Structures are given as structure tokens and as C-alpha cells.
JSON list of C-alpha atoms in Angstrom, two decimals:
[
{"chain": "A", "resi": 1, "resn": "UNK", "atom": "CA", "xyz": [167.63, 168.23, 98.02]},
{"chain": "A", "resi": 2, "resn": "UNK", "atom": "CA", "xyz": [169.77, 169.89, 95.74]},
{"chain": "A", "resi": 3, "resn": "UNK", "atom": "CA", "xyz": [168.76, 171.81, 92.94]},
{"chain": "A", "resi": 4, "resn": "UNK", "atom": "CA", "xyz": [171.47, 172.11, 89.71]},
{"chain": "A", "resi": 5, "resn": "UNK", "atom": "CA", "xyz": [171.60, 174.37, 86.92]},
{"chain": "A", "resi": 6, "resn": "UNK", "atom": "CA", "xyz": [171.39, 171.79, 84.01]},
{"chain": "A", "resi": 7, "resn": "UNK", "atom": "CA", "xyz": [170.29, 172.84, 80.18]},
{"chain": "A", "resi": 8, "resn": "UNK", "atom": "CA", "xyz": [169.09, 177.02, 80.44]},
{"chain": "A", "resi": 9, "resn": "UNK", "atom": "CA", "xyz": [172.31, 178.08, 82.31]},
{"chain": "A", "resi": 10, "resn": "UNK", "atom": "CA", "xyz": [171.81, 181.09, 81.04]},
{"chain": "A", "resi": 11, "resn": "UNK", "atom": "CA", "xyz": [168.63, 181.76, 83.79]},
{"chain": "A", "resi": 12, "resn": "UNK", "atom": "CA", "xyz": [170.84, 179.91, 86.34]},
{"chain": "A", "resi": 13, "resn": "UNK", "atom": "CA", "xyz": [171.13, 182.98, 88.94]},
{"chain": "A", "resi": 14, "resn": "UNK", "atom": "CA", "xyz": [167.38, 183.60, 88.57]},
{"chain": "A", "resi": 15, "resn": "UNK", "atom": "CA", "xyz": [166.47, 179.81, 88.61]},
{"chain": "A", "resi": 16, "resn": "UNK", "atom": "CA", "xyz": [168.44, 179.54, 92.04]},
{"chain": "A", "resi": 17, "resn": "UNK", "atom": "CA", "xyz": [167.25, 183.43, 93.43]},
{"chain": "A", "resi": 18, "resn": "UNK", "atom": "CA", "xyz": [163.54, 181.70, 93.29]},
{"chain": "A", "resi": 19, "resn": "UNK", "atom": "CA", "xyz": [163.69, 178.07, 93.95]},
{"chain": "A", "resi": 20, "resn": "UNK", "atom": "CA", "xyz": [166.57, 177.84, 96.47]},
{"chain": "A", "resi": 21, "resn": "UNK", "atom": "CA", "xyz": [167.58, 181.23, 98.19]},
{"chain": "A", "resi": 22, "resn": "UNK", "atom": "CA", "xyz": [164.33, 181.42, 100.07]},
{"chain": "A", "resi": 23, "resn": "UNK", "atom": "CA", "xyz": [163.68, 177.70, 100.69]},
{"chain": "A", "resi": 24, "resn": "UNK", "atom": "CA", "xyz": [164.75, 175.66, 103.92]},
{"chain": "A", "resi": 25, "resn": "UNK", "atom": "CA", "xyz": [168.51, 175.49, 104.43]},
{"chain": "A", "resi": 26, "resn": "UNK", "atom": "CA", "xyz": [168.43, 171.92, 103.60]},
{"chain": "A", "resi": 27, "resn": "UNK", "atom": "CA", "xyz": [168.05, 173.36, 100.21]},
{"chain": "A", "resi": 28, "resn": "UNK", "atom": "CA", "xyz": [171.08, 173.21, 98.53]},
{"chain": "A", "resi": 29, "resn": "UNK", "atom": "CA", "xyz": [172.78, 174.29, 95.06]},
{"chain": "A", "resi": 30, "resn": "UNK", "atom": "CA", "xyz": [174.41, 171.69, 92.76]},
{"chain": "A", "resi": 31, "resn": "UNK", "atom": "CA", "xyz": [176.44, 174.16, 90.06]},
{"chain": "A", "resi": 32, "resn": "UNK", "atom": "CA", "xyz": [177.42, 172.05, 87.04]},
{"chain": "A", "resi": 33, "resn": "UNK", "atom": "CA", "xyz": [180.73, 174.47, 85.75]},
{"chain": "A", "resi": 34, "resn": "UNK", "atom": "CA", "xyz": [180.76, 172.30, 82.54]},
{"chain": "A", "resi": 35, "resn": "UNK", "atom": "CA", "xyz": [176.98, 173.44, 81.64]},
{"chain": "A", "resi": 36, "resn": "UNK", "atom": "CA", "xyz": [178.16, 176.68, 82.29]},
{"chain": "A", "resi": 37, "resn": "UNK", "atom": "CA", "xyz": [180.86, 176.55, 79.93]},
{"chain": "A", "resi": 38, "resn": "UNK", "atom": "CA", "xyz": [178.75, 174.57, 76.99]},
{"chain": "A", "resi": 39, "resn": "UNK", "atom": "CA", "xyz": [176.32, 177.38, 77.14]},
{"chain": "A", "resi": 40, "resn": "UNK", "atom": "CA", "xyz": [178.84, 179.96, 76.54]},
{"chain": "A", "resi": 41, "resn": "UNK", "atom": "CA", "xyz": [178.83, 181.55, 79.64]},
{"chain": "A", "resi": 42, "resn": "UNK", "atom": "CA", "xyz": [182.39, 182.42, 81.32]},
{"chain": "A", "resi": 43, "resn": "UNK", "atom": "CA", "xyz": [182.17, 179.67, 84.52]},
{"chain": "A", "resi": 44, "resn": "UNK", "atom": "CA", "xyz": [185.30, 181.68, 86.40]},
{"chain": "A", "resi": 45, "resn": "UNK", "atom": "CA", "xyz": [183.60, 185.11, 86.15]},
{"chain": "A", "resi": 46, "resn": "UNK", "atom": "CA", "xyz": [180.10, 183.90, 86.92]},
{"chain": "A", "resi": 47, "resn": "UNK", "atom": "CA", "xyz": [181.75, 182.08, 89.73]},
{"chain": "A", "resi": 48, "resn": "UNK", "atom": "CA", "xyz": [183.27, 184.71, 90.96]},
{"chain": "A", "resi": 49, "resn": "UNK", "atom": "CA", "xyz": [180.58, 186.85, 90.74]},
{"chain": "A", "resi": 50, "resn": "UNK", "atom": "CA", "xyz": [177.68, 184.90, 92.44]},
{"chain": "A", "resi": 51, "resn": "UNK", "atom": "CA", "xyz": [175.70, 186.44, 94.61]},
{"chain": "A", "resi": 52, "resn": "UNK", "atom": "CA", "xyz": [176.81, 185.37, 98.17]},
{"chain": "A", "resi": 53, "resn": "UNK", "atom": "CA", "xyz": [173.76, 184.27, 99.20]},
{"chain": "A", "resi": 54, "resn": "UNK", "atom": "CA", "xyz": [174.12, 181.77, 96.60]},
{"chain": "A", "resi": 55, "resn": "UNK", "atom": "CA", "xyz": [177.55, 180.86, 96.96]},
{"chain": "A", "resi": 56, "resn": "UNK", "atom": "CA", "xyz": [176.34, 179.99, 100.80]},
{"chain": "A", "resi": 57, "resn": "UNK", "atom": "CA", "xyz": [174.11, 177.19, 99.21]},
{"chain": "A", "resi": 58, "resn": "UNK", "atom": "CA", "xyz": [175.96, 175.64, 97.20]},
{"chain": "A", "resi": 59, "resn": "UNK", "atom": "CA", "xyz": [176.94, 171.83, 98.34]},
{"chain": "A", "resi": 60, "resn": "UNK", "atom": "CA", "xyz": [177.59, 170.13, 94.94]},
{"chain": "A", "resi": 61, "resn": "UNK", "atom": "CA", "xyz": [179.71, 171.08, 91.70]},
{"chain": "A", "resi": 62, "resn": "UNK", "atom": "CA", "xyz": [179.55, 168.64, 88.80]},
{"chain": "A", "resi": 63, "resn": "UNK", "atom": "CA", "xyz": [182.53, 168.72, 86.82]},
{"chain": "A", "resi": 64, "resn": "UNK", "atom": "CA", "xyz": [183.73, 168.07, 83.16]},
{"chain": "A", "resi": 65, "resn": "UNK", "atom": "CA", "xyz": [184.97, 169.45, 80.18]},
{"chain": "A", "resi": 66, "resn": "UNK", "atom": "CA", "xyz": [183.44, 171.02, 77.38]},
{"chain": "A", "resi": 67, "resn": "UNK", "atom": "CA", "xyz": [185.35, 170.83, 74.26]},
{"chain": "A", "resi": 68, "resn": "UNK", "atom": "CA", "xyz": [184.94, 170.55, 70.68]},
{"chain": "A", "resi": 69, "resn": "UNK", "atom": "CA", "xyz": [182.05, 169.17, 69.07]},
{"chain": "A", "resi": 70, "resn": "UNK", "atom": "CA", "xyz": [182.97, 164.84, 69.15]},
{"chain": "A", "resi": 71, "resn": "UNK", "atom": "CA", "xyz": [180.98, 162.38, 68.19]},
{"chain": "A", "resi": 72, "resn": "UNK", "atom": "CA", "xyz": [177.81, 164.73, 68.58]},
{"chain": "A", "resi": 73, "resn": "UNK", "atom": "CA", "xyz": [178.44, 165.40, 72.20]},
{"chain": "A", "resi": 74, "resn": "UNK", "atom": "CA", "xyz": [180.44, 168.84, 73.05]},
{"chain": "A", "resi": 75, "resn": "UNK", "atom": "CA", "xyz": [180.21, 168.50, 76.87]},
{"chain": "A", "resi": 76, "resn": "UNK", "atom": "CA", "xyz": [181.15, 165.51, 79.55]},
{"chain": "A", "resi": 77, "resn": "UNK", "atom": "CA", "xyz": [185.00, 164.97, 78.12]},
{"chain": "A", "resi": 78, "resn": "UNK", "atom": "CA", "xyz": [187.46, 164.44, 80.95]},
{"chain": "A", "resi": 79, "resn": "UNK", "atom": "CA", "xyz": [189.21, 167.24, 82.85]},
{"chain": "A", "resi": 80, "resn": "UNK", "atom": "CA", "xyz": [192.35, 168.53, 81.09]},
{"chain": "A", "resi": 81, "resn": "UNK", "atom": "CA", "xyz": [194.96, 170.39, 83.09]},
{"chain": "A", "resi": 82, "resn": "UNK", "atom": "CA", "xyz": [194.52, 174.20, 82.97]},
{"chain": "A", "resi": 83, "resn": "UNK", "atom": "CA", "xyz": [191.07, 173.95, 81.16]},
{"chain": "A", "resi": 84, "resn": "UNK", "atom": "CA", "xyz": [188.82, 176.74, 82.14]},
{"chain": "A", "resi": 85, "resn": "UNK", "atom": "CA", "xyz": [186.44, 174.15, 84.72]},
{"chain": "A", "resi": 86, "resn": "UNK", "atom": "CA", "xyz": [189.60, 173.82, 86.66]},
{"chain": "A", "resi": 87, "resn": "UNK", "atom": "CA", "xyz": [190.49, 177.59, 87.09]},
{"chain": "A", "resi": 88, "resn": "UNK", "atom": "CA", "xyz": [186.35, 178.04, 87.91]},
{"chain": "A", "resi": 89, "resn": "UNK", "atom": "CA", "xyz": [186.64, 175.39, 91.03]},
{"chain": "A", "resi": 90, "resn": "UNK", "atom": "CA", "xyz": [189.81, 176.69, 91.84]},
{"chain": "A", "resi": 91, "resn": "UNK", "atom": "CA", "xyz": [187.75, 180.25, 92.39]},
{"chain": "A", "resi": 92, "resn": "UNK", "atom": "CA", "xyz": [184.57, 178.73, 94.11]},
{"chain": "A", "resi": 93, "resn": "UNK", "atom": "CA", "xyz": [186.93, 176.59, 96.45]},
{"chain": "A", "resi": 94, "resn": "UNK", "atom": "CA", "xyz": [187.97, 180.01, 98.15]},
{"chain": "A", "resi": 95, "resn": "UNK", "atom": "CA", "xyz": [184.53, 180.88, 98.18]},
{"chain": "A", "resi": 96, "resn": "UNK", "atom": "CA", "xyz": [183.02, 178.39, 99.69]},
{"chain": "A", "resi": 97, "resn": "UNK", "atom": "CA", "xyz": [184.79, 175.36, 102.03]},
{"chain": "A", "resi": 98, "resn": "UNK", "atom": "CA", "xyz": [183.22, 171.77, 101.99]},
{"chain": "A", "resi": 99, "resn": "UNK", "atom": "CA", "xyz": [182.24, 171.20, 98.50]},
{"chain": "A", "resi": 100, "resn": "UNK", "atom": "CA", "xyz": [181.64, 167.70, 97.37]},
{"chain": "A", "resi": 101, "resn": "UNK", "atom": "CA", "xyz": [183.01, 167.04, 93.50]},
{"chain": "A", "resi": 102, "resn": "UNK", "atom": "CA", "xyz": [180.79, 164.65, 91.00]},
{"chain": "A", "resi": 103, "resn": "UNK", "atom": "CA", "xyz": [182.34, 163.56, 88.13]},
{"chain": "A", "resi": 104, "resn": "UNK", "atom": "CA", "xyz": [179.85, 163.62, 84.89]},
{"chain": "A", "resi": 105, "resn": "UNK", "atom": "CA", "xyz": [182.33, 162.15, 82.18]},
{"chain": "A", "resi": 106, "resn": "UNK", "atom": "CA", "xyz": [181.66, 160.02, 79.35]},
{"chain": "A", "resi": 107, "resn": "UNK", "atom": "CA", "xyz": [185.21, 159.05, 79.18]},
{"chain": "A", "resi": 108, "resn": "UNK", "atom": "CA", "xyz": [187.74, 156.46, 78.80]},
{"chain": "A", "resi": 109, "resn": "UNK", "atom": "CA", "xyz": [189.26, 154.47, 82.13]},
{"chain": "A", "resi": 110, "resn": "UNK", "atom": "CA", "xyz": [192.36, 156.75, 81.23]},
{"chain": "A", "resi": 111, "resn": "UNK", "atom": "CA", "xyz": [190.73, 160.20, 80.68]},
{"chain": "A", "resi": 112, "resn": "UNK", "atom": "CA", "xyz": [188.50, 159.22, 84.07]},
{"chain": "A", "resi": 113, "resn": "UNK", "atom": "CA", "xyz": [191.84, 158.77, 85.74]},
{"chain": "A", "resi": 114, "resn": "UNK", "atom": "CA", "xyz": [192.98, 161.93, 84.60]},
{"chain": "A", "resi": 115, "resn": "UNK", "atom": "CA", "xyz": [190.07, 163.82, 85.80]},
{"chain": "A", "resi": 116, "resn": "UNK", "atom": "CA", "xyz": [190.49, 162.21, 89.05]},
{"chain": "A", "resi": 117, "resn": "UNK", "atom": "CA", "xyz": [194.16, 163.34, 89.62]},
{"chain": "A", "resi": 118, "resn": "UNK", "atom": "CA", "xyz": [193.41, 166.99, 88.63]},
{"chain": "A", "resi": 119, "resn": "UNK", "atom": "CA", "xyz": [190.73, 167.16, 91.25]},
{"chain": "A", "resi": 120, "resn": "UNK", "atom": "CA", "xyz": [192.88, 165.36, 94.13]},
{"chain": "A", "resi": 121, "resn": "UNK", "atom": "CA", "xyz": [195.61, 168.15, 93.35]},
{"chain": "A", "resi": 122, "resn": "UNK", "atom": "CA", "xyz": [193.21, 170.66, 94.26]},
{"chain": "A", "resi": 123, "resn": "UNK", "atom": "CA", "xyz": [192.60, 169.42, 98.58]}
]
């Protein structure tokens, strides 16, 4: 089980500080960096900043970009290089080791690709 900060980012750290830090170890934290960034909050600092006893938990990161407002939707567009999601991985990767990357994209075969090839720079 793995529980992810989805639409109230903004509660994320006290979401996570009662549902997850005290549960079974087999409880683990999906952080979704693009929700972060949609709701305003700065992903790299609040990565960086995570309690460790969080950080510890934390199996899953779903990635995308949040951009301008496009067809309605402001979050799920493909990676691009240097975008702020990047830089926030980049600081949670020397964190914590053995993260597993999900792709949430609503995106083109080519912007999918894209995505892809940022993330495969990063091992």
C-alpha cells in the first residue's frame, strides 16, 4: 500500500505524519512532484525539506509537468528539460535510493518519449 498526496497538497506533510509514519513499514509514500507544483507549492524546497521520517517511506514519485493552463488541464504535460519536477527528483534521488518513477502524462507519443529520456538521464 502506498499512500500519495493527490488534490490538498497543501496538508501533504500532515496527511502522511498521520496515515503513514506510524503505520506498518509496508506502508509506503507515493509523492506526486507535479501536484506539488500545480498547487503552488515549491516541490524542490518541500523536497528538500521533508521530514526524514518521511523521506524513509517514500517508494513511489509520480512525475509530470505542470504548465500553463491548455485545453482546461494545467497539470500531466510531459517532462521538459530543466523544468522545476526535474530539479525536485534530482533532490529526493540523494535523499532517498530505490525510487520507482510513474509517468502520469496526458501527452503525445513524442512528448511521452521525451519524458522518458529525461528520466533515463537521471540512473
Amino acid at each position: 500500500i502506498s499512500v500519495e498526496n493527490s488534490f490538498n497538497s497543501g496538508d501533504a506533510t500532515w496527511f502522511w505524519e498521520r496515515f503513514v509514519a506510524h503505520a506498518p513499514k509496508s506502508v509506503s509514500i507515493t509523492i506526486d512532484i507535479g501536484h506539488l507544483e500545480s498547487a503552488g507549492i515549491d516541490s524542490i524546497s518541500y523536497i528538500d525539506t521533508m521530514p526524514e521520517r518521511l523521506a524513509e517511506r517514500v517508494s513511489f514519485v509520480h512525475m509530470h509537468h505542470t504548465a500553463e493552463e491548455r485545453y482546461g488541464i494545467k497539470d500531466h504535460w510531459p517532462l521538459v528539460p530543466g523544468c522545476r519536477e526535474i530539479a525536485a527528483l534530482k533532490t529526493l534521488i540523494k535523499r532517498k535510493k530505490g525510487l520507482q518513477v510513474i509517468l502520469e502524462l496526458d501527452a503525445s507519443e513524442e512528448g511521452m518519449g521525451q519524458s522518458i529520456e529525461l528520466l533515463k538521464d537521471l540512473r
